[in-house]
Coordinates of C-alpha atoms in Angstrom, one line a residue:
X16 CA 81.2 36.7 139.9
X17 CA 83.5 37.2 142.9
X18 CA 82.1 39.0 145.8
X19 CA 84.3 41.1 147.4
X20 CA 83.5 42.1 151.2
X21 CA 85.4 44.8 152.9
X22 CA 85.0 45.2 156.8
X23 CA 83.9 48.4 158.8
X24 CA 87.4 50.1 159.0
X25 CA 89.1 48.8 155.2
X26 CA 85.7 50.6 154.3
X27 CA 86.4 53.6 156.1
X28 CA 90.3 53.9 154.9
X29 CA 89.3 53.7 151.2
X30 CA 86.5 56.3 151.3
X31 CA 89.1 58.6 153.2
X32 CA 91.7 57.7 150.8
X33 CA 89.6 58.9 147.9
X34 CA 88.5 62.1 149.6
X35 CA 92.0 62.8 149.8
X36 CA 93.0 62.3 146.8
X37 CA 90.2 64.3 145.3
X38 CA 91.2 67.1 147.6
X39 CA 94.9 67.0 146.3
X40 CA 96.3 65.4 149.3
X41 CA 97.3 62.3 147.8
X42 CA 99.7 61.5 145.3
X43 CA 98.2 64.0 142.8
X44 CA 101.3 66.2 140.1
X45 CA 102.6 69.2 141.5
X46 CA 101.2 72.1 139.3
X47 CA 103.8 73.2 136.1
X48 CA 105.6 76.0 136.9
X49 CA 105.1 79.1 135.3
X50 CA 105.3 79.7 131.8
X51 CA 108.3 82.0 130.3
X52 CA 107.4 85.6 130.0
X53 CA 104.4 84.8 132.2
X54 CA 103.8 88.1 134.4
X55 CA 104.7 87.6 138.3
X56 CA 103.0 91.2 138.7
X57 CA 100.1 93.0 137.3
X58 CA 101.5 95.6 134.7
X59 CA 102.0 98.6 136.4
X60 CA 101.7 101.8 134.8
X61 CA 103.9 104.4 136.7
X62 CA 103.4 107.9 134.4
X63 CA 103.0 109.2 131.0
X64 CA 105.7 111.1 129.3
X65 CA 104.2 113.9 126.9
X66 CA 105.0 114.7 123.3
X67 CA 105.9 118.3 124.9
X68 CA 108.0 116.8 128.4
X69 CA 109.8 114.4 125.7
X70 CA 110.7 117.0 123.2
X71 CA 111.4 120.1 125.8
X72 CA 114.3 117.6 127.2
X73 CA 115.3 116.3 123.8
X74 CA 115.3 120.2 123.2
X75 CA 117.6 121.7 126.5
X76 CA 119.7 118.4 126.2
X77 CA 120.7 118.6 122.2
X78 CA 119.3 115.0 121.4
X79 CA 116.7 116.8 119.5
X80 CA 118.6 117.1 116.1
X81 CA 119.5 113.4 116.5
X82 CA 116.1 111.9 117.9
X83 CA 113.8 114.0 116.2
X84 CA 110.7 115.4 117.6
X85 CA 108.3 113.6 119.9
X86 CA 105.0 112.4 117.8
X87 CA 103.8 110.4 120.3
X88 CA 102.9 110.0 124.6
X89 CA 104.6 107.4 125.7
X90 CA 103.6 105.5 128.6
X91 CA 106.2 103.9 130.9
X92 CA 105.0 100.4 132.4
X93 CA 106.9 98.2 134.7
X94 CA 107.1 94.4 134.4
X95 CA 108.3 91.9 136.5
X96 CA 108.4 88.5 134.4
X97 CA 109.3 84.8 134.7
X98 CA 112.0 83.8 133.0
X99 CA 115.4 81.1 133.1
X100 CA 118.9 81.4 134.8
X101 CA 122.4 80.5 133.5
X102 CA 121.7 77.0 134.3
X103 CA 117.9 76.7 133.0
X104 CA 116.1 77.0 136.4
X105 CA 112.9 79.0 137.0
X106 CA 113.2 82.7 137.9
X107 CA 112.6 86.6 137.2
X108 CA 113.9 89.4 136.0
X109 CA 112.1 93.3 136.3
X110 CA 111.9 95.6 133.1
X111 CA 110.2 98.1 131.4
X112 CA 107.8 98.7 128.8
X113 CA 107.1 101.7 126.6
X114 CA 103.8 102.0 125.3
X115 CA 102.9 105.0 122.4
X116 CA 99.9 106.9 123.6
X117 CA 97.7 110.0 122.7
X118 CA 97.5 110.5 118.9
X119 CA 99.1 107.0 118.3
X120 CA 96.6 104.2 118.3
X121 CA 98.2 102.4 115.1
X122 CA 99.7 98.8 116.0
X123 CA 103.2 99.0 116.3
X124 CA 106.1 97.0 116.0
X125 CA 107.6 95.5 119.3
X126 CA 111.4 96.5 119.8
X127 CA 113.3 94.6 122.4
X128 CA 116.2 96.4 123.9
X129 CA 118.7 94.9 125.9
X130 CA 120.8 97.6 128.2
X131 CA 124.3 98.7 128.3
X132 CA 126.3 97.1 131.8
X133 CA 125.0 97.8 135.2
X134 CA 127.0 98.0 138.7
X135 CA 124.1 99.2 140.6
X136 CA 122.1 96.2 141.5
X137 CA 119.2 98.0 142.5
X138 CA 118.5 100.0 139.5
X139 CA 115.8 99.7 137.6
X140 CA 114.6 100.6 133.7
X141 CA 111.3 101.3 134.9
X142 CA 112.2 104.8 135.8
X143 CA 111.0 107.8 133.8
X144 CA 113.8 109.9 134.8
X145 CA 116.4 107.1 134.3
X146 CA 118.4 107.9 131.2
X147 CA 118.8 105.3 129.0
X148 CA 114.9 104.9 129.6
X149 CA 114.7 108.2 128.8
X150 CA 117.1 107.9 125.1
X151 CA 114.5 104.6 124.2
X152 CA 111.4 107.0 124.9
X153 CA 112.9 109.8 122.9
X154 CA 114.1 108.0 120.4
X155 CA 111.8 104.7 120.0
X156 CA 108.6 105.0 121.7
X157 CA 107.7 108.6 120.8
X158 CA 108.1 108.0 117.2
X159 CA 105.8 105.0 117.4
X160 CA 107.5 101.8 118.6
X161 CA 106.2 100.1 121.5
X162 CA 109.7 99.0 123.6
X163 CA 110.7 96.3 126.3
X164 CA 114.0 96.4 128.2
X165 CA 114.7 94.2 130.7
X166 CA 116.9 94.7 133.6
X167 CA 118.6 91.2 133.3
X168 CA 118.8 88.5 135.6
X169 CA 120.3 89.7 139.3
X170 CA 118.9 93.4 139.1
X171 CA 116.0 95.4 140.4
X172 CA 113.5 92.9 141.3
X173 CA 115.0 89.3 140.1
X174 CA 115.7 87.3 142.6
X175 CA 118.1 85.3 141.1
X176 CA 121.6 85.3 143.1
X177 CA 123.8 87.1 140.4
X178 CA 124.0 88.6 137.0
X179 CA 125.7 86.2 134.6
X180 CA 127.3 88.9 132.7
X181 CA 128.0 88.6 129.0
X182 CA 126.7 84.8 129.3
X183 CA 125.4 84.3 125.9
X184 CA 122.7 82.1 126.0
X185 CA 120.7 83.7 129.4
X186 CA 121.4 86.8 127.8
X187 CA 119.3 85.8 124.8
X188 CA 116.7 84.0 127.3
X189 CA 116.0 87.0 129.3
X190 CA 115.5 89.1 126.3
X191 CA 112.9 86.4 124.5
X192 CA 111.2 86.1 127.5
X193 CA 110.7 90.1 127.6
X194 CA 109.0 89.8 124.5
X195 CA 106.5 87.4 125.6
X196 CA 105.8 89.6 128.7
X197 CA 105.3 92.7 126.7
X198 CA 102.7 90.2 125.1
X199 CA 101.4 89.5 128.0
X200 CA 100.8 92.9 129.4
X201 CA 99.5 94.7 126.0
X202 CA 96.0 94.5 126.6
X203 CA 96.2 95.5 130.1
X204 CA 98.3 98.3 129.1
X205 CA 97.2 99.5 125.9
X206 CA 99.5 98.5 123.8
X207 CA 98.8 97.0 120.4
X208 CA 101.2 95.1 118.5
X209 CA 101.9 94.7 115.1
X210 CA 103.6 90.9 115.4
X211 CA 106.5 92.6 113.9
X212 CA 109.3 92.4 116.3
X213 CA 112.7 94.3 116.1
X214 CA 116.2 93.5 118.4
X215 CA 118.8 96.0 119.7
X216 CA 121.5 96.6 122.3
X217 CA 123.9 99.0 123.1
X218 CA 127.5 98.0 124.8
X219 CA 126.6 94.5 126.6
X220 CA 123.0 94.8 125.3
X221 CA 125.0 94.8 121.3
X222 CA 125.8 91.5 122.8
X223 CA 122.7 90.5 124.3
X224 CA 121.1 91.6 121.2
X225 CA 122.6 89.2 119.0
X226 CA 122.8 86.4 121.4
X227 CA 118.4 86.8 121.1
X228 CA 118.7 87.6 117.4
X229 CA 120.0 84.5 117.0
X230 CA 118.5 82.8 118.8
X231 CA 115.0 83.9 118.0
X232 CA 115.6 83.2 114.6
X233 CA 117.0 79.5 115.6
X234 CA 114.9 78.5 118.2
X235 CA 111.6 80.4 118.2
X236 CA 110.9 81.8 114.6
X237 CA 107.3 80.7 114.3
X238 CA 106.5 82.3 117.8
X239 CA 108.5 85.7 117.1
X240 CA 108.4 87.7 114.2
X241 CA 112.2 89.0 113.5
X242 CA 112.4 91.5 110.8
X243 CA 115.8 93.0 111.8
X244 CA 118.5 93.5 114.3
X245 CA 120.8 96.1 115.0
X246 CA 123.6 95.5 117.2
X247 CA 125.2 98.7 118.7
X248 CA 129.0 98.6 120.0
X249 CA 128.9 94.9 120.9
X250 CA 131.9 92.9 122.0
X251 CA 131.0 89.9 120.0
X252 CA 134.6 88.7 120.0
X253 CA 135.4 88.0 123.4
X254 CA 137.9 85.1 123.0
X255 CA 139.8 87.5 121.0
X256 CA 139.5 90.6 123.0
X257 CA 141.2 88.4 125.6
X258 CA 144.3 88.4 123.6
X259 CA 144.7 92.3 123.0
X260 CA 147.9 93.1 125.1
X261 CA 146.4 96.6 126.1
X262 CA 143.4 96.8 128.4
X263 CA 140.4 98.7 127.3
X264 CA 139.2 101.4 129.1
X265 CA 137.0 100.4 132.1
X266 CA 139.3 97.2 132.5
X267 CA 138.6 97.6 136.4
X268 CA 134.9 97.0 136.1
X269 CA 134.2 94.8 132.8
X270 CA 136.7 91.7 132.8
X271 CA 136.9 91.3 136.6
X272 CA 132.8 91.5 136.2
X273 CA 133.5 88.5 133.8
X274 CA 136.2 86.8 134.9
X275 CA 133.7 86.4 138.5
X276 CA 130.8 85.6 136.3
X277 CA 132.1 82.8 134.4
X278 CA 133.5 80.9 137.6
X279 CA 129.9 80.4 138.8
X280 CA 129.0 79.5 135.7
X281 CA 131.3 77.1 134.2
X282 CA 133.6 76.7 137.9
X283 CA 136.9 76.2 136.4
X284 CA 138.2 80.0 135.7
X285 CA 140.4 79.9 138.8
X286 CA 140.9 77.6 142.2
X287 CA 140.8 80.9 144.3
X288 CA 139.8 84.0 144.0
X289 CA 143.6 84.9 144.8
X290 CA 144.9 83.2 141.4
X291 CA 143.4 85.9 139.5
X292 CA 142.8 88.9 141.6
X293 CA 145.5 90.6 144.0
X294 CA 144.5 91.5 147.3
X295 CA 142.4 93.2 148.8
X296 CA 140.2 93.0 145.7
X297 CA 140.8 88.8 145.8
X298 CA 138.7 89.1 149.4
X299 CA 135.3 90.9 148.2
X300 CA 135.5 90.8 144.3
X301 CA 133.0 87.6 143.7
X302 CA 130.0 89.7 145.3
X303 CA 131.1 93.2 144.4
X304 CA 129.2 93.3 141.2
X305 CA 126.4 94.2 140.8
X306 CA 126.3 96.0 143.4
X307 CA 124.0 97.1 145.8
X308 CA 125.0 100.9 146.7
X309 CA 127.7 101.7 144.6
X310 CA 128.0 103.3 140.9
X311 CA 131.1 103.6 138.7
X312 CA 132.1 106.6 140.3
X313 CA 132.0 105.2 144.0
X314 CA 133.3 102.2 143.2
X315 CA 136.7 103.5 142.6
X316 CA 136.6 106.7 145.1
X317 CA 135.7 104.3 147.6
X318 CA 138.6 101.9 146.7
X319 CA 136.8 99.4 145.8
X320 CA 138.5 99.2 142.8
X321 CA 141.1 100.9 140.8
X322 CA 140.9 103.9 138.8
X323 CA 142.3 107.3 139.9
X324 CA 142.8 110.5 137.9
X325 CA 145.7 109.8 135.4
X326 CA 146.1 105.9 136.0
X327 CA 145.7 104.3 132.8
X328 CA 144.0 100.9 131.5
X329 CA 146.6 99.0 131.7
X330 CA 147.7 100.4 135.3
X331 CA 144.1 99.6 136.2
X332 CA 144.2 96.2 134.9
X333 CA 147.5 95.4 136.5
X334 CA 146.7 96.7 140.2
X335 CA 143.6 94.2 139.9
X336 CA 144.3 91.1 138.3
X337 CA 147.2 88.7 139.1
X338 CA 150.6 89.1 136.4
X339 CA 150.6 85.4 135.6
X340 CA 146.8 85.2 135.1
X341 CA 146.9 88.0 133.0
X342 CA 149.6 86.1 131.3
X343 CA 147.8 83.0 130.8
X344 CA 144.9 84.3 129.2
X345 CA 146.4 86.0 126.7
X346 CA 149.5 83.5 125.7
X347 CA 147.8 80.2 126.5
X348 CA 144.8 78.9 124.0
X349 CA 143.7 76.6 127.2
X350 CA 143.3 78.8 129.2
X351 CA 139.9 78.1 131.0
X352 CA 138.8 81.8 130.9
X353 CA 139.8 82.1 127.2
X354 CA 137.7 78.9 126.7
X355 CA 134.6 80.3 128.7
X356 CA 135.0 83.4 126.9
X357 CA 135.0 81.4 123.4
X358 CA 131.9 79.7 124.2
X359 CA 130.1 83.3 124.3
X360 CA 131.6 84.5 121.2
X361 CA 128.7 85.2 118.6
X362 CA 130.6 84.5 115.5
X363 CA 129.8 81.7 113.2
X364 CA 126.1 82.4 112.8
X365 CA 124.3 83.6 109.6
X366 CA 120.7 85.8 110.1
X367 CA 118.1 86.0 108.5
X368 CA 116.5 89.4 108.7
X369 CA 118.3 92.5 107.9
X370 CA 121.5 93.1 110.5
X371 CA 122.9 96.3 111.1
X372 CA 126.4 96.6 113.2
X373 CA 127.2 99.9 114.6
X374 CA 130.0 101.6 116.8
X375 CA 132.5 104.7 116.9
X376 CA 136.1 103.8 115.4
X377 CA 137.5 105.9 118.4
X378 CA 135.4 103.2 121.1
X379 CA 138.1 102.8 123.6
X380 CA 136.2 100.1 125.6
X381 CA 134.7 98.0 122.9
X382 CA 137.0 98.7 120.2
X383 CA 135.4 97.9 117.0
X384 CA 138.7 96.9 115.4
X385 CA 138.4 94.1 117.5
X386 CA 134.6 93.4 117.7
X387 CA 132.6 95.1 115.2
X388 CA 135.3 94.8 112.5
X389 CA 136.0 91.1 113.0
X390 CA 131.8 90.5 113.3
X391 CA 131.4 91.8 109.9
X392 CA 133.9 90.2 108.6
X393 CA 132.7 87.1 109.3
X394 CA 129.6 87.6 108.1
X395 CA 131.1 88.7 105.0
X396 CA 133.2 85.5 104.9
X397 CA 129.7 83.5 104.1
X398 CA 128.6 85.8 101.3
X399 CA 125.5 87.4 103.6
X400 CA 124.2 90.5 102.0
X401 CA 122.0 91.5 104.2
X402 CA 124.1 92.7 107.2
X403 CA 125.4 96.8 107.3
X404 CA 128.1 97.8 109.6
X405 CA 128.4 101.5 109.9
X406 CA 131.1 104.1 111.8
X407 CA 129.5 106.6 113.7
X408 CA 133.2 108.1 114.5
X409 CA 133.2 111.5 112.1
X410 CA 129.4 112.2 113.6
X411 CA 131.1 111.6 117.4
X412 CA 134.2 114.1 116.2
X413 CA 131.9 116.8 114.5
X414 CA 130.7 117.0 117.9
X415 CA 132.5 116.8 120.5
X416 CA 135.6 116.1 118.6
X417 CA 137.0 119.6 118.3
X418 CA 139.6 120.5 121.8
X419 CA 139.0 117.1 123.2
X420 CA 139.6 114.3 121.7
X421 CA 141.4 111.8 123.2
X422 CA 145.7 111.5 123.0
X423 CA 146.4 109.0 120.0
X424 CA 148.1 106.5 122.7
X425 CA 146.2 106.5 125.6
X426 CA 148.4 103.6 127.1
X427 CA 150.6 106.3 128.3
X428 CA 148.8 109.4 128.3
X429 CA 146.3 111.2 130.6
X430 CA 142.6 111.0 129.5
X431 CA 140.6 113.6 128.8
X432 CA 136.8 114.1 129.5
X433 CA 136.6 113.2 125.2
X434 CA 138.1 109.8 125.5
X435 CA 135.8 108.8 128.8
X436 CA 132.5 109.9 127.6
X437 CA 133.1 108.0 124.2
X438 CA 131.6 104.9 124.8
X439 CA 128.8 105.9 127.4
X440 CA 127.8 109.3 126.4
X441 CA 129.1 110.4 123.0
X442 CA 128.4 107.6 120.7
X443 CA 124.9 105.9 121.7
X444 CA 122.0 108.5 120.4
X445 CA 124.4 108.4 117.1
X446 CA 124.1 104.5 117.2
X447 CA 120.7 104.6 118.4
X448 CA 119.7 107.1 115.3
X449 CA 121.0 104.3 112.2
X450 CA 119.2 101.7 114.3
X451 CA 116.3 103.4 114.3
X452 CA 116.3 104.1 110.4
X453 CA 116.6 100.4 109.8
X454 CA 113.6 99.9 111.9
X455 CA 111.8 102.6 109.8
X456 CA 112.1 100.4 107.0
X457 CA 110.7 97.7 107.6
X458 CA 108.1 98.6 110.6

């Protein structure tokens, strides 16, 4: 046998070497990053809502006949989680959870919401007095559904660099990644879940929704429990909403929000900012959204963007975006924004668990001639049966119909208060209330 002699300072180096090493100062991994839906915070419970507080708002606010009353407490949590951007890479997004309390203790099913669009970057859902955290208390967690919404990547407390709006596939992420926070945090929070887990979305979060609906079912079904979706006055169709010649009302805030989104993406919408926007909006409009001090309202009376009293969509549209871009997208089928917006299209794709669509038939902003109608159809087109689309138009009219609903052409006529609380205001709760009645079923 070979002996092998080492001198003094060979000695020395190798017994430092292996100190090192043992220490982590060698050539030792870099620990794996943090799991998805992994908590970056500790749960933190910020106030509990009463069955009384709930139901004496739901009362003085008229959502009582539509929501029911409260049977539960409902504790609001926020969660800060780790999750994936547009391009796969490791970071968070903020949210909130709502947790049944006082007289229910029974495990409940998790409901993942996804939220309507956001300008203000800084807003949060883990605000008691917010009110869409206020319509998923009243009408979700007080009646016994535990809830997660996330804000989405680029608002609250995600760090990530901007919101990749109506991106289809970190839409879904984001919302998958909620669940498994939620998980996370049910113990520390009280919270116990049935496994059963249910997907919605109003407006952006309709497409959201579905985007995780699908996806859950595709690529996670042994890890998450679907039983249903319901998918409230999404804009599932995008290629084709691209080709409607009359813009939608809210033109000045959605497609621009889009349009900017999908160059960072995919990086081939436009060569400048100038192809596609006129000035001055062409100098500021790639950070403008979300932003952080200004709501719809400021937005235009600050001039940020169009939209005064009288000036319709397509007015709005026109004084933003370039003629000839405009053009393109709706006359050429290569148009690289038409393609981008094809690629987040959520036809094609047949569910499992039960599916319910819903919108208003009077929607100006996500018409559902164009989305919902078009959705079902091709659903229909495959023989599904287990997929409902309901109208929630007469129940909108037998309310707030009567003296104000909107001119039949609003291309050319001024809009009354009817036609611009439609999407955001009138129609939700109504949406909210056959979503919840397909929950009931199978919870």
């Amino acid at each position: 046998m070979r002996v092998i002699r080492f001198k003094h300072h060979q000695l020395t180096a190798l017994v430092a070497a292996s100190v090192l090493a043992a220490c982590g100062g060698g050539s030792t991994e870099p620990p794996p990053p943090p799991a998805r839906g992994s908590l970056v915070d500790t749960p933190n419970v910020l106030t509990t809502l009463t069955a009384a507080q709930i139901n004496a708002s739901t009362a003085s606010s008229g959502l009582q006949p539509i929501s029911g009353a409260a049977k539960c407490d409902v504790k609001v949590v926020a969660l800060n989680y780790n999750t994936v951007g547009a391009a796969g890479e490791l970071t968070n997004a903020s949210g909130v959870m709502l947790v049944p309390a006082g007289t229910c203790t029974t495990a409940s099913a998790l409901i993942a919401y996804a939220k309507g669009t956001d300008v203000q970057k800084p807003r949060t859902l883990a605000n008691p007095a917010d009110p869409e955290t206020f319509l998923l208390a009243a009408m979700y967690a007080s009646q016994g559904y535990t809830v997660v919404a996330s804000d989405y990547l680029g608002f609250a407390k995600s760090a990530y660099p901007y919101h990749p709006y109506l991106h289809a596939d970190s839409e879904a992420s984001v919302v998958i990644d909620s669940v498994r926070a939620a998980r996370n945090a049910a113990t520390a929070v009280g919270a116990t879940l049935s496994g059963k887990v249910m997907v919605t979305g109003y407006s952006q979060g309709g497409h959201s929704s579905m985007a995780a609906h699908r996806a859950m079912e595709r690529d996670n079904a042994t890890e998450i429990n679907v039983v249903a979706g319901a998918h409230l006055a999404g804009p599932y169709n995008l290629s084709g909403s691209t080709k409607i010649p009359n813009a939608i009302a809210g033109v000045q805030f959605f497609v621009p929000y889009m349009v900017t989104s999908y160059q960072k993406i995919y990086k081939n919408i436009y060569s400048s900012p100038s192809v596609a926007f006129k000035a001055p909006y062409d100098s500021y409009i790639e950070t403008l959204l979300p932003n952080p001090t200004l709501t719809y309202t400021t937005l235009v009376t600050s001039g940020k963007l169009p939209g005064a009293t009288g000036e319709t969509p397509n007015q709005a549209r026109d004084a933003v975006f370039q003629l000839a871009f405009t053009a393109d997208v709706q006359t050429n089928s290569s148009s690289p924004f038409y393609l981008a917006a094809k690629k987040n299209d959520l036809l094609g794709w047949n569910p499992k668990a039960k599916l319910l669509l819903c919108g208003g038939a009077g929607d100006p902003t996500v018409p559902p001639a164009v989305h919902q109608v078009a959705m079902k159809a091709d659903f229909d087109s495959r023989g599904l049966t287990n997929v409902s689309s309901v109208d929630v138009d007469p129940m909108v009219q037998a309310v707030f119909g009567p003296g104000g609903k909107a001119p039949t052409d609003p291309t050319t006529a001024a809009f009354g208060s009817y036609y611009s609380n439609y999407h955001g205001t009138y129609e939700p709760p109504f949406c909210h209330a056959q979503a919840r009645a397909v929950f009931d079923q199978l919870k």
